[in-house]
Amino acid sequence: MQFSQMIFVAGFLPLFLLLYFGKKELAWKNTVFFLASCFFLLFQGLLAVAFLCVFTLLTFFMGKALGQAAEEKKKKFFFLSLAGIILPLAFFKYSAALPFLPKVVKGWMPFGISFYSFRFIAYLYDCYQGKEAEQDIFSFTLFAFAFPVLSQGPILRYSEIREEIKNRAFSYEAFSHGLFRFTFGLWKKLALADALGSLSVEVLSLDSLKNASMLQSSSPSFSFLAVFLSGLSYMLQIFLDFSAYTDMAIGIGEICGFTLPENFQAPYSARSIRDFWRRWHISLSMFFRDYVYIPLGGNRVPFPLQVRNLLLIWILTGIWHGSTVNFILWGLYFFVFILLELCCKKLWKRMKKSEGGNFSFVLRCLQHVYTLVVLYFSWILFRFSDFQILKNILWLHTLPKSLALVDGKTLLILKSNVFLLLVAILFSGNLLSSLEEEWQKLLFRGKSRLARKKRASLGFYGMEDADGKGDPRPEDRSGETEVQKEEAISFAEEVEAEAKAEEEVESEVKAEAKIESEELLREEKMEAELSQENQEDLLRHEKILRRIQRRTKLNIFFLDHAEQLYFWGKLLAAIAFLLLSFALMAGQSYMPFLYNQF
């Protein structure tokens, strides 16, 4: 069962959420979450459940042992537990290459083993470094079995979720954002990633690349446009597919109150390969940085040792992604470019300091183009494990004489899918993150405005006179003598007389001001009548004033209702993406039936 399947979206997830929010108690929510994770894993087979149970128990008890062990025994315990996780992972990764294994075992991988193995390694290393080991087996098992991150990550660390397992609260804002994130990821997977995967195969059949004799012929059945379009489609597909699953995982986590780490930050907007790996599969990059690169010395060691550390990192990165040789070549490919960028670091800094004007814009464009070209060829290495196909596809990119630049079939396919490519490129950038930043700014301004209004409504530090005025209350005058009362009455009469005199003066001043304003208005009208141009100016000024007033009212409305608009906007967008996804899933389900009927 996958996140993008109808059985998950229309069956598993609604039932899970109905039970999850059935009670407010956190113990109930954790129990439902754990049982749902077990049920989700059962769809992958009993062996998948058994392997995860064994790994979980091993990690939990070895973590406790590391926390209680003496300093001289810690290292032994750590490497023993590390071997217990890495050896099974390596065995299943390379079981296809072992000739003595039966066919049933060859190539079989327990579901999610690459992701949860790294999570357990991170936890054991943290315990080895002195962090507190978890004593509650249920809390740790909940972390180990968490179904949102089982299949595609991100690689979650126990420290990132530890507090939320034991204490988390429901939030409408997090719920609406999580629902939107899940449905958007679902739509991105079905509408963009799957369509791009079909397009990459449609324009360039993999079988045609195996035939070397046909490629050497004077008229191959495809053109350079087909080769490039297939590579571009795959380049977009691999990001949109992987990031879609991450969006869905983070969305489910937010709905349930968990904060899962981001895994992508517009990686195709990077201006260097180092910058790309700070944005692409962030949890994996951070894992290798914190648990391999830094323990080996990181940047603190001499340059030759730093090169050794980087080489090891990229070999491990390639091995983690796949068991065939092309994945190791893919890792080494990135190692070469990152090493070149490190060697040119000083030159790069000088170029950045000299940025300015048109040169700055040209420099950024060149850096971006360089990064995209390097990434384009990296995905070719990643895609083809057959070396004959890999050699042929790289040879075709040298523009041999026998290869036409454009062919009619590919041009027609491109015209039919140009909108798909444009939308895919748009959502491969930082469009959504930019929109989210603007929403957050609006929310902050709205909250600040509401806080100011609340403070103003409380008066001067919330203190007012008893009757809203500064006069003493009438009942406080008991106990006065007759003389005092008479003096008070006469004083009051004098005050009233003075007040009346002041009122008369004020009314006279107002009357004079009114007369003056009327005269001024009369003069202005006379001047406006004298000049047609002035009248047009007045009309234009009035229009501008009305426009400013409308804009101000609209801004005030958005600021006063920012939180409600955010919640309902996300909810409506989530419903729209969900309906579109259901339509796409229904179309995929019934399309073969319709073809058979007609």
Coordinates of C-alpha atoms in Angstrom, one line a residue:
M1 CA 0.0 0.0 0.0
Q2 CA 1.4 3.4 -1.1
F3 CA 0.2 6.9 -0.2
S4 CA -0.9 7.6 -3.7
Q5 CA -3.2 4.5 -4.0
M6 CA -7.0 4.7 -3.7
I7 CA -7.1 2.2 -0.9
F8 CA -4.9 4.5 1.3
V9 CA -6.5 7.8 0.4
A10 CA -10.1 6.7 0.4
G11 CA -9.9 3.8 3.0
F12 CA -7.0 3.7 5.3
L13 CA -6.4 7.4 6.0
P14 CA -10.0 8.5 6.7
L15 CA -10.6 5.5 9.0
F16 CA -7.3 6.3 10.8
L17 CA -8.1 10.0 11.3
L18 CA -11.7 9.1 12.5
L19 CA -10.3 6.8 15.2
Y20 CA -7.3 9.1 16.0
F21 CA -9.5 12.1 16.7
G22 CA -12.2 10.0 18.4
K23 CA -10.8 10.8 21.8
K24 CA -8.8 13.7 23.2
E25 CA -6.5 11.6 25.4
L26 CA -2.9 11.4 24.2
A27 CA -2.6 7.8 25.2
W28 CA -5.5 6.9 22.9
K29 CA -4.0 8.9 20.0
N30 CA -0.6 7.1 20.4
T31 CA -2.3 3.7 20.5
V32 CA -4.3 4.4 17.4
F33 CA -1.2 5.7 15.6
F34 CA 0.9 2.6 16.5
L35 CA -1.9 0.2 15.5
A36 CA -2.4 2.0 12.2
S37 CA 1.4 1.8 11.6
C38 CA 1.3 -1.9 12.2
F39 CA -1.7 -2.4 9.9
F40 CA 0.1 -0.3 7.2
L41 CA 3.2 -2.4 7.5
L42 CA 1.1 -5.7 7.3
F43 CA 0.2 -4.7 3.7
Q44 CA 3.9 -5.2 2.9
G45 CA 4.0 -8.7 4.3
L46 CA 4.6 -10.5 7.6
L47 CA 8.3 -10.6 7.0
A48 CA 8.5 -6.8 6.8
V49 CA 6.8 -6.6 10.2
A50 CA 9.1 -9.3 11.7
F51 CA 12.3 -7.6 10.5
L52 CA 11.2 -4.2 11.8
C53 CA 10.3 -5.8 15.2
V54 CA 13.7 -7.4 15.5
F55 CA 15.6 -4.2 14.5
T56 CA 13.5 -2.1 17.0
L57 CA 14.1 -4.4 19.9
L58 CA 17.8 -4.7 19.1
T59 CA 18.1 -0.9 18.9
F60 CA 16.1 -0.2 22.0
F61 CA 18.0 -2.6 24.3
M62 CA 21.4 -1.7 22.9
G63 CA 20.6 2.0 23.4
K64 CA 19.8 1.3 27.1
A65 CA 23.0 -0.7 27.4
L66 CA 25.0 2.2 25.9
G67 CA 23.4 4.5 28.4
Q68 CA 24.3 2.3 31.4
A69 CA 27.7 1.0 30.2
A70 CA 31.0 2.2 31.5
E71 CA 33.1 4.3 29.3
E72 CA 35.6 1.5 28.4
K73 CA 32.7 -0.8 27.3
K74 CA 30.7 1.8 25.4
K75 CA 32.7 1.6 22.2
K76 CA 32.4 -2.2 22.1
F77 CA 28.7 -2.1 22.6
F78 CA 28.3 0.6 20.0
F79 CA 30.2 -1.2 17.2
L80 CA 28.4 -4.4 18.1
S81 CA 25.0 -2.8 17.7
L82 CA 26.2 -1.0 14.6
A83 CA 27.2 -4.4 13.0
G84 CA 23.7 -5.8 13.9
I85 CA 22.1 -3.1 11.8
I86 CA 24.5 -2.5 8.9
L87 CA 25.3 -6.2 8.1
P88 CA 21.6 -7.2 7.4
L89 CA 21.2 -4.0 5.4
A90 CA 24.3 -4.7 3.3
F91 CA 23.2 -8.4 2.8
F92 CA 19.7 -7.4 1.4
K93 CA 21.2 -4.7 -0.7
Y94 CA 23.6 -7.0 -2.4
S95 CA 21.7 -10.3 -2.2
A96 CA 21.1 -10.3 -6.0
A97 CA 24.9 -10.5 -6.6
L98 CA 25.3 -13.6 -4.3
P99 CA 25.2 -16.8 -6.5
F100 CA 24.6 -19.3 -3.7
L101 CA 21.3 -17.8 -2.6
P102 CA 18.0 -19.2 -3.8
K103 CA 15.9 -17.1 -6.3
V104 CA 13.2 -16.4 -3.7
V105 CA 15.7 -14.5 -1.5
K106 CA 17.7 -12.8 -4.3
G107 CA 16.9 -9.1 -4.6
W108 CA 14.3 -9.1 -1.9
M109 CA 14.4 -6.1 0.4
P110 CA 12.4 -5.7 3.7
F111 CA 10.1 -2.7 3.3
G112 CA 11.7 0.6 4.3
I113 CA 14.9 -1.0 5.7
S114 CA 17.2 1.7 4.2
F115 CA 15.3 4.4 6.0
Y116 CA 14.7 2.9 9.4
S117 CA 18.3 1.4 9.5
F118 CA 19.7 5.0 9.3
R119 CA 17.2 6.2 11.9
F120 CA 18.4 3.5 14.3
I121 CA 22.1 4.2 13.6
A122 CA 21.5 7.8 14.4
Y123 CA 19.8 6.9 17.7
L124 CA 22.6 4.6 18.8
Y125 CA 25.2 7.1 17.9
D126 CA 23.4 9.7 20.0
C127 CA 23.3 7.3 23.0
Y128 CA 27.0 6.5 22.4
Q129 CA 27.7 10.3 22.6
G130 CA 26.0 10.5 26.0
K131 CA 22.4 11.5 25.1
E132 CA 19.7 10.0 27.3
A133 CA 18.4 6.6 26.1
E134 CA 14.7 6.1 25.9
Q135 CA 13.4 3.9 28.8
D136 CA 9.8 3.6 27.6
I137 CA 9.6 0.8 24.9
F138 CA 6.2 1.9 23.6
S139 CA 7.4 5.4 22.9
F140 CA 10.4 4.1 21.0
T141 CA 8.3 1.6 19.1
L142 CA 6.0 4.3 18.1
F143 CA 8.9 6.2 16.6
A144 CA 10.2 3.0 14.9
F145 CA 6.9 2.0 13.3
A146 CA 5.7 5.6 12.4
F147 CA 4.1 4.8 9.0
P148 CA 4.4 8.3 7.4
V149 CA 8.2 8.0 7.3
L150 CA 8.6 4.3 6.7
S151 CA 8.7 4.1 2.9
Q152 CA 10.3 7.3 1.6
G153 CA 11.5 9.2 4.7
P154 CA 12.6 11.8 5.7
I155 CA 15.2 10.2 7.9
L156 CA 13.7 11.1 11.3
R157 CA 15.8 11.3 14.4
Y158 CA 14.4 10.3 17.8
S159 CA 15.4 13.6 19.4
E160 CA 13.2 15.5 16.8
I161 CA 10.0 13.6 17.8
R162 CA 10.7 12.5 21.4
E163 CA 8.8 15.3 23.2
E164 CA 5.9 15.3 20.8
I165 CA 5.3 11.6 21.4
K166 CA 4.7 12.4 25.1
N167 CA 3.2 15.8 24.8
R168 CA 1.5 17.4 21.7
A169 CA -1.6 19.5 21.2
F170 CA -4.1 19.8 18.4
S171 CA -3.9 23.0 16.3
Y172 CA -6.4 24.1 13.6
E173 CA -3.6 25.9 11.8
A174 CA -1.3 22.8 11.8
F175 CA -4.3 20.6 10.8
S176 CA -5.3 22.8 7.8
H177 CA -1.7 23.1 6.7
G178 CA -1.0 19.4 7.1
L179 CA -4.2 18.5 5.1
F180 CA -3.1 20.9 2.4
R181 CA 0.4 19.5 2.3
F182 CA -0.8 15.9 2.0
T183 CA -3.3 16.6 -0.8
F184 CA -0.9 18.8 -2.7
G185 CA 1.8 16.1 -2.5
L186 CA -0.8 13.5 -3.7
W187 CA -1.8 15.8 -6.7
K188 CA 1.9 16.4 -7.5
K189 CA 2.6 12.7 -7.6
L190 CA -0.5 11.8 -9.7
A191 CA -0.8 14.8 -12.0
L192 CA 2.9 15.7 -12.5
A193 CA 5.4 12.9 -11.5
D194 CA 3.5 10.0 -13.0
A195 CA 2.7 11.9 -16.2
L196 CA 6.4 12.9 -16.6
G197 CA 7.5 9.3 -16.1
S198 CA 5.2 8.2 -18.9
L199 CA 6.4 11.0 -21.1
S200 CA 10.1 10.1 -20.6
V201 CA 9.4 6.6 -21.8
E202 CA 7.0 7.6 -24.6
V203 CA 9.5 9.9 -26.4
L204 CA 12.4 7.5 -26.1
S205 CA 11.9 3.8 -25.7
L206 CA 14.6 2.1 -23.6
D207 CA 14.6 -0.9 -25.9
S208 CA 15.7 1.3 -28.8
L209 CA 18.8 2.4 -26.8
K210 CA 19.9 -1.2 -26.4
N211 CA 20.3 -1.7 -30.1
A212 CA 23.7 -0.4 -30.9
S213 CA 23.5 -1.2 -34.6
M214 CA 20.4 0.9 -35.0
L215 CA 22.0 3.8 -33.3
Q216 CA 24.9 3.6 -35.8
S217 CA 22.5 3.6 -38.8
S218 CA 22.0 6.6 -41.0
S219 CA 18.4 7.2 -39.8
P220 CA 17.6 6.3 -36.2
S221 CA 13.9 6.3 -35.2
F222 CA 14.3 9.2 -32.9
S223 CA 16.1 12.6 -32.7
F224 CA 18.2 14.6 -30.3
L225 CA 15.0 16.4 -29.2
A226 CA 13.6 13.0 -28.0
V227 CA 16.8 12.2 -26.1
F228 CA 16.8 15.6 -24.4
L229 CA 13.1 15.6 -23.7
S230 CA 13.3 12.1 -22.1
G231 CA 16.2 13.2 -19.9
L232 CA 14.5 16.5 -18.9
S233 CA 11.2 14.6 -18.1
Y234 CA 13.1 12.2 -15.9
M235 CA 15.0 15.0 -14.2
L236 CA 11.7 16.7 -13.2
Q237 CA 9.9 13.4 -12.4
I238 CA 12.5 12.2 -9.9
F239 CA 12.3 15.4 -7.9
L240 CA 8.5 15.7 -8.0
D241 CA 7.9 12.1 -7.2
F242 CA 10.3 12.0 -4.2
S243 CA 9.2 15.4 -2.9
A244 CA 5.5 14.4 -3.3
Y245 CA 6.0 11.5 -0.9
T246 CA 7.8 13.8 1.5
D247 CA 5.0 16.3 1.3
M248 CA 2.5 13.6 2.1
A249 CA 4.5 12.3 5.0
I250 CA 5.0 15.7 6.5
G251 CA 1.3 16.5 6.0
I252 CA 0.1 13.4 7.8
G253 CA 2.6 14.2 10.6
E254 CA 1.3 17.8 11.0
I255 CA -2.3 16.5 11.1
C256 CA -1.4 14.2 14.0
G257 CA 0.6 17.0 15.7
F258 CA 4.1 15.8 14.8
T259 CA 6.7 18.2 13.3
L260 CA 8.7 16.2 10.7
P261 CA 11.9 17.8 9.2
E262 CA 11.8 19.3 5.7
N263 CA 13.6 17.2 3.1
F264 CA 13.6 19.5 0.0
Q265 CA 14.1 23.3 -0.4
A266 CA 13.8 24.1 -4.1
P267 CA 17.0 22.1 -5.0
Y268 CA 16.8 23.0 -8.7
S269 CA 17.2 26.7 -7.7
A270 CA 20.7 26.0 -6.5
R271 CA 23.7 27.8 -7.9
S272 CA 26.3 25.1 -7.1
I273 CA 26.4 21.4 -6.5
R274 CA 27.2 21.9 -2.8
D275 CA 24.2 24.2 -2.5
F276 CA 22.1 21.6 -4.3
W277 CA 23.0 18.9 -1.7
R278 CA 22.0 21.4 1.1
R279 CA 18.6 21.5 -0.5
W280 CA 18.1 17.9 -1.9
H281 CA 17.3 15.0 0.5
I282 CA 18.3 17.2 3.4
S283 CA 17.8 14.5 6.0
L284 CA 20.2 12.1 4.2
S285 CA 22.8 14.9 3.8
M286 CA 22.5 15.9 7.4
F287 CA 22.9 12.2 8.5
F288 CA 26.1 11.7 6.6
R289 CA 27.4 15.1 7.8
D290 CA 26.7 14.5 11.5
Y291 CA 27.4 10.8 11.8
V292 CA 30.2 10.1 9.3
Y293 CA 31.9 13.3 8.0
I294 CA 32.2 15.3 11.3
P295 CA 33.3 12.2 13.4
L296 CA 36.0 11.7 10.8
G297 CA 37.3 15.2 11.3
G298 CA 35.2 17.2 8.8
N299 CA 36.8 20.4 7.7
R300 CA 39.2 20.5 10.7
V301 CA 41.6 18.0 9.2
P302 CA 44.3 18.7 6.5
F303 CA 43.0 18.9 2.9
P304 CA 44.1 15.4 1.8
L305 CA 42.2 13.9 4.8
Q306 CA 39.2 16.1 4.0
V307 CA 39.3 14.7 0.4
R308 CA 39.4 11.2 1.9
N309 CA 36.3 11.9 4.0
L310 CA 34.4 13.3 1.1
L311 CA 35.3 10.3 -1.0
L312 CA 34.0 8.0 1.6
I313 CA 30.8 10.0 2.0
W314 CA 29.9 9.9 -1.7
I315 CA 30.7 6.2 -2.1
L316 CA 28.4 5.5 0.9
T317 CA 25.7 7.8 -0.7
G318 CA 25.9 5.9 -4.0
I319 CA 25.7 2.5 -2.2
W320 CA 22.7 3.6 -0.1
H321 CA 20.8 4.5 -3.2
G322 CA 21.3 1.2 -5.0
S323 CA 23.2 -2.0 -5.4
T324 CA 24.4 -1.6 -9.0
V325 CA 27.7 -0.1 -10.1
N326 CA 26.0 3.0 -11.7
F327 CA 25.0 4.2 -8.3
I328 CA 28.6 4.2 -7.1
L329 CA 29.6 6.1 -10.3
W330 CA 26.8 8.5 -9.6
G331 CA 28.2 9.2 -6.1
L332 CA 31.7 9.6 -7.5
Y333 CA 30.4 11.9 -10.1
F334 CA 29.2 14.3 -7.4
F335 CA 32.4 13.8 -5.5
V336 CA 34.4 15.1 -8.4
F337 CA 32.3 18.3 -8.8
I338 CA 32.2 19.1 -5.1
L339 CA 36.0 18.7 -5.0
L340 CA 36.4 21.1 -7.9
E341 CA 34.1 23.6 -6.2
L342 CA 36.2 23.3 -3.0
C343 CA 39.4 23.9 -5.0
C344 CA 37.8 27.0 -6.6
K345 CA 36.4 28.2 -3.3
K346 CA 38.6 31.3 -3.1
L347 CA 37.9 32.2 -6.7
W348 CA 34.2 31.8 -6.1
K349 CA 34.4 34.1 -3.1
R350 CA 36.2 36.8 -5.1
M351 CA 33.6 36.6 -7.8
K352 CA 30.8 37.0 -5.2
K353 CA 32.6 40.1 -3.8
S354 CA 32.8 41.6 -7.2
E355 CA 29.1 41.0 -7.9
G356 CA 27.2 44.1 -9.0
G357 CA 25.0 45.3 -11.7
N358 CA 24.7 43.3 -15.0
F359 CA 27.8 41.3 -14.1
S360 CA 26.0 40.0 -11.0
F361 CA 23.0 38.9 -13.0
V362 CA 25.1 37.1 -15.7
L363 CA 27.2 35.4 -13.0
R364 CA 24.1 34.0 -11.2
C365 CA 22.7 32.8 -14.5
L366 CA 26.0 31.0 -15.4
Q367 CA 26.2 29.4 -12.0
H368 CA 22.6 28.2 -12.3
V369 CA 23.1 26.8 -15.8
Y370 CA 26.3 25.0 -14.7
T371 CA 24.4 23.4 -11.8
L372 CA 21.4 22.3 -14.0
V373 CA 23.7 20.8 -16.7
V374 CA 25.7 18.8 -14.1
L375 CA 22.5 17.6 -12.5
Y376 CA 21.0 16.6 -15.9
F377 CA 23.9 14.2 -16.6
S378 CA 23.9 13.0 -13.0
W379 CA 20.3 11.7 -13.4
I380 CA 21.4 9.8 -16.6
L381 CA 24.0 7.9 -14.5
F382 CA 21.3 7.4 -11.8
R383 CA 18.7 6.1 -14.3
F384 CA 20.5 3.5 -16.3
S385 CA 22.0 0.5 -14.6
D386 CA 22.7 -1.3 -18.0
F387 CA 26.1 -0.1 -19.2
Q388 CA 25.3 -0.6 -22.8
I389 CA 22.3 1.8 -22.6
L390 CA 24.3 4.2 -20.5
K391 CA 27.1 4.3 -23.1
N392 CA 24.6 4.7 -25.9
I393 CA 22.7 7.6 -24.3
L394 CA 25.9 9.5 -23.4
W395 CA 27.2 9.0 -27.0
L396 CA 23.9 10.4 -28.3
H397 CA 24.5 13.6 -26.3
T398 CA 27.6 14.3 -28.4
L399 CA 25.3 15.0 -31.4
P400 CA 26.5 12.4 -33.8
K401 CA 26.0 13.1 -37.6
S402 CA 23.5 10.2 -37.9
L403 CA 21.1 11.8 -35.3
A404 CA 18.6 14.4 -36.5
L405 CA 17.9 17.4 -34.2
V406 CA 14.1 17.2 -34.4
D407 CA 11.6 14.6 -35.6
G408 CA 7.9 15.1 -36.3
K409 CA 6.6 12.6 -33.7
T410 CA 8.6 14.1 -30.8
L411 CA 7.6 17.6 -31.8
L412 CA 4.0 16.6 -31.7
I413 CA 4.4 15.0 -28.3
L414 CA 6.2 18.1 -27.0
K415 CA 3.4 20.4 -28.2
S416 CA 0.8 18.2 -26.5
N417 CA 2.8 18.2 -23.2
V418 CA 4.2 21.7 -23.1
F419 CA 1.7 22.8 -20.4
L420 CA 2.7 19.8 -18.3
L421 CA 6.4 20.7 -18.6
L422 CA 5.7 24.3 -17.7
V423 CA 3.7 23.4 -14.6
A424 CA 6.3 20.9 -13.6
I425 CA 9.1 23.5 -13.9
L426 CA 7.0 26.0 -11.9
F427 CA 6.4 23.6 -9.0
S428 CA 10.0 22.4 -9.1
G429 CA 11.0 25.9 -7.9
N430 CA 10.3 27.8 -4.7
L431 CA 6.8 29.0 -5.7
L432 CA 5.0 27.4 -2.7
S433 CA 7.6 28.4 -0.2
S434 CA 7.4 32.0 -1.3
L435 CA 3.6 32.0 -1.0
E436 CA 3.9 30.4 2.4
E437 CA 6.4 33.1 3.5
E438 CA 3.9 35.9 2.4
W439 CA 1.1 34.2 4.3
Q440 CA 3.2 34.0 7.4
K441 CA 4.0 37.7 7.1
L442 CA 0.3 38.5 6.8
L443 CA -0.4 36.3 9.8
F444 CA 2.2 38.0 11.9
R445 CA 0.9 41.5 10.9
G446 CA -2.7 40.4 11.7
K447 CA -1.7 39.1 15.1
S448 CA 0.2 42.3 15.9
R449 CA -2.8 44.4 14.9
L450 CA -5.2 42.4 17.0
A451 CA -2.8 42.6 20.0
R452 CA -2.6 46.4 19.6
K453 CA -6.4 46.7 19.4
K454 CA -6.7 44.6 22.6
R455 CA -4.3 46.8 24.4
A456 CA -6.1 49.9 23.3
S457 CA -9.5 48.5 24.5
L458 CA -8.1 48.2 28.0
G459 CA -7.5 51.9 28.4
F460 CA -4.6 53.4 30.2
Y461 CA -3.0 50.3 31.6
G462 CA -6.6 49.0 32.2
M463 CA -7.4 51.6 34.9
E464 CA -10.5 53.9 34.7
D465 CA -12.4 56.0 37.2
A466 CA -15.4 54.4 38.8
D467 CA -18.0 56.3 36.8
G468 CA -15.8 57.0 33.8
K469 CA -15.2 60.6 34.9
G470 CA -12.9 62.4 37.4
D471 CA -15.7 63.9 39.6
P472 CA -16.3 62.5 43.1
R473 CA -19.4 60.5 43.6
P474 CA -22.4 62.2 45.2
E475 CA -22.7 59.8 48.1
D476 CA -19.2 60.7 49.2
R477 CA -20.5 64.2 50.3
S478 CA -22.3 63.0 53.4
G479 CA -21.0 64.5 56.7
E480 CA -20.4 68.1 55.3
T481 CA -21.6 71.2 57.3
E482 CA -24.3 73.6 56.1
V483 CA -21.7 76.3 55.4
Q484 CA -19.5 73.8 53.5
K485 CA -22.6 72.8 51.5
E486 CA -23.5 76.4 50.7
E487 CA -19.9 77.1 49.6
A488 CA -19.9 74.0 47.5
I489 CA -23.2 75.0 45.9
S490 CA -22.0 78.5 45.1
F491 CA -18.7 77.1 43.8
A492 CA -20.7 74.7 41.6
E493 CA -22.8 77.6 40.3
E494 CA -19.7 79.6 39.5
V495 CA -18.2 76.5 37.7
E496 CA -21.5 76.1 35.8
A497 CA -21.5 79.7 34.8
E498 CA -17.9 79.5 33.6
A499 CA -18.7 76.3 31.7
K500 CA -21.7 78.0 30.0
A501 CA -19.6 81.0 29.1
E502 CA -16.9 78.7 27.7
E503 CA -19.6 76.8 25.7
E504 CA -20.9 80.1 24.3
V505 CA -17.4 81.1 23.3
E506 CA -16.8 77.6 21.7
S507 CA -20.1 77.9 19.8
E508 CA -19.2 81.3 18.5
V509 CA -15.8 80.0 17.5
K510 CA -17.4 77.0 15.8
A511 CA -19.9 79.3 14.0
E512 CA -17.0 81.5 12.8
A513 CA -15.1 78.4 11.7
K514 CA -18.2 77.2 9.9
I515 CA -18.6 80.5 8.1
E516 CA -14.9 80.5 7.2
S517 CA -15.0 76.9 5.9
E518 CA -18.2 77.7 3.9
E519 CA -16.4 80.7 2.3
L520 CA -13.4 78.6 1.5
L521 CA -15.5 75.9 -0.1
R522 CA -17.3 78.6 -2.0
E523 CA -14.0 80.0 -3.2
E524 CA -12.8 76.6 -4.1
K525 CA -16.0 75.9 -6.1
M526 CA -15.6 79.2 -7.9
E527 CA -12.0 78.4 -8.7
A528 CA -13.0 74.9 -9.9
E529 CA -15.7 76.3 -12.1
L530 CA -13.3 78.8 -13.5
S531 CA -10.9 76.1 -14.7
Q532 CA -11.9 72.9 -16.4
E533 CA -8.5 71.5 -15.9
N534 CA -8.8 71.9 -12.1
Q535 CA -12.1 70.2 -12.1
E536 CA -10.5 67.2 -13.9
D537 CA -7.7 67.2 -11.4
L538 CA -10.2 67.1 -8.6
L539 CA -12.1 64.2 -10.1
R540 CA -8.8 62.3 -10.6
H541 CA -7.8 63.0 -7.0
E542 CA -11.2 61.8 -5.8
K543 CA -10.8 58.6 -7.7
I544 CA -7.3 58.1 -6.3
L545 CA -8.6 58.8 -2.8
R546 CA -11.4 56.3 -3.2
R547 CA -9.0 53.7 -4.6
I548 CA -6.7 54.2 -1.6
Q549 CA -9.6 53.9 0.8
R550 CA -10.8 50.7 -0.8
R551 CA -7.3 49.3 -0.6
T552 CA -6.9 50.3 3.0
K553 CA -10.2 48.7 3.9
L554 CA -9.2 45.5 2.1
N555 CA -5.9 45.4 3.9
I556 CA -7.6 46.0 7.3
F557 CA -10.0 43.2 6.5
F558 CA -7.2 40.8 5.6
L559 CA -5.2 41.7 8.7
D560 CA -8.2 41.4 11.0
H561 CA -9.2 38.0 9.5
A562 CA -5.7 36.6 8.6
E563 CA -6.0 33.5 10.7
Q564 CA -9.5 32.6 9.5
L565 CA -8.5 33.2 5.8
Y566 CA -5.3 31.1 6.2
F567 CA -7.3 28.2 7.7
W568 CA -10.2 28.2 5.2
G569 CA -7.9 29.0 2.3
K570 CA -5.7 25.9 3.1
L571 CA -8.8 23.8 3.6
L572 CA -10.4 24.8 0.3
A573 CA -7.2 24.2 -1.6
A574 CA -6.8 20.8 0.1
I575 CA -10.3 19.8 -1.0
A576 CA -9.6 21.0 -4.5
F577 CA -6.4 19.0 -4.7
L578 CA -8.1 16.0 -3.2
L579 CA -10.9 16.1 -5.8
L580 CA -8.4 16.4 -8.6
S581 CA -6.4 13.5 -7.2
F582 CA -9.6 11.3 -7.0
A583 CA -10.4 12.1 -10.6
L584 CA -6.9 11.1 -11.7
M585 CA -7.0 7.9 -9.6
A586 CA -10.4 7.0 -11.0
G587 CA -9.2 7.7 -14.5
Q588 CA -6.3 5.4 -14.1
S589 CA -8.5 2.7 -12.6
Y590 CA -11.2 2.8 -15.3
M591 CA -9.1 3.7 -18.4
P592 CA -8.3 0.0 -19.3
F593 CA -12.0 -0.8 -18.9
L594 CA -13.0 2.0 -21.3
Y595 CA -10.4 0.9 -23.8
N596 CA -11.8 -2.6 -23.7
Q597 CA -15.3 -1.3 -24.2
F598 CA -14.5 0.8 -27.3

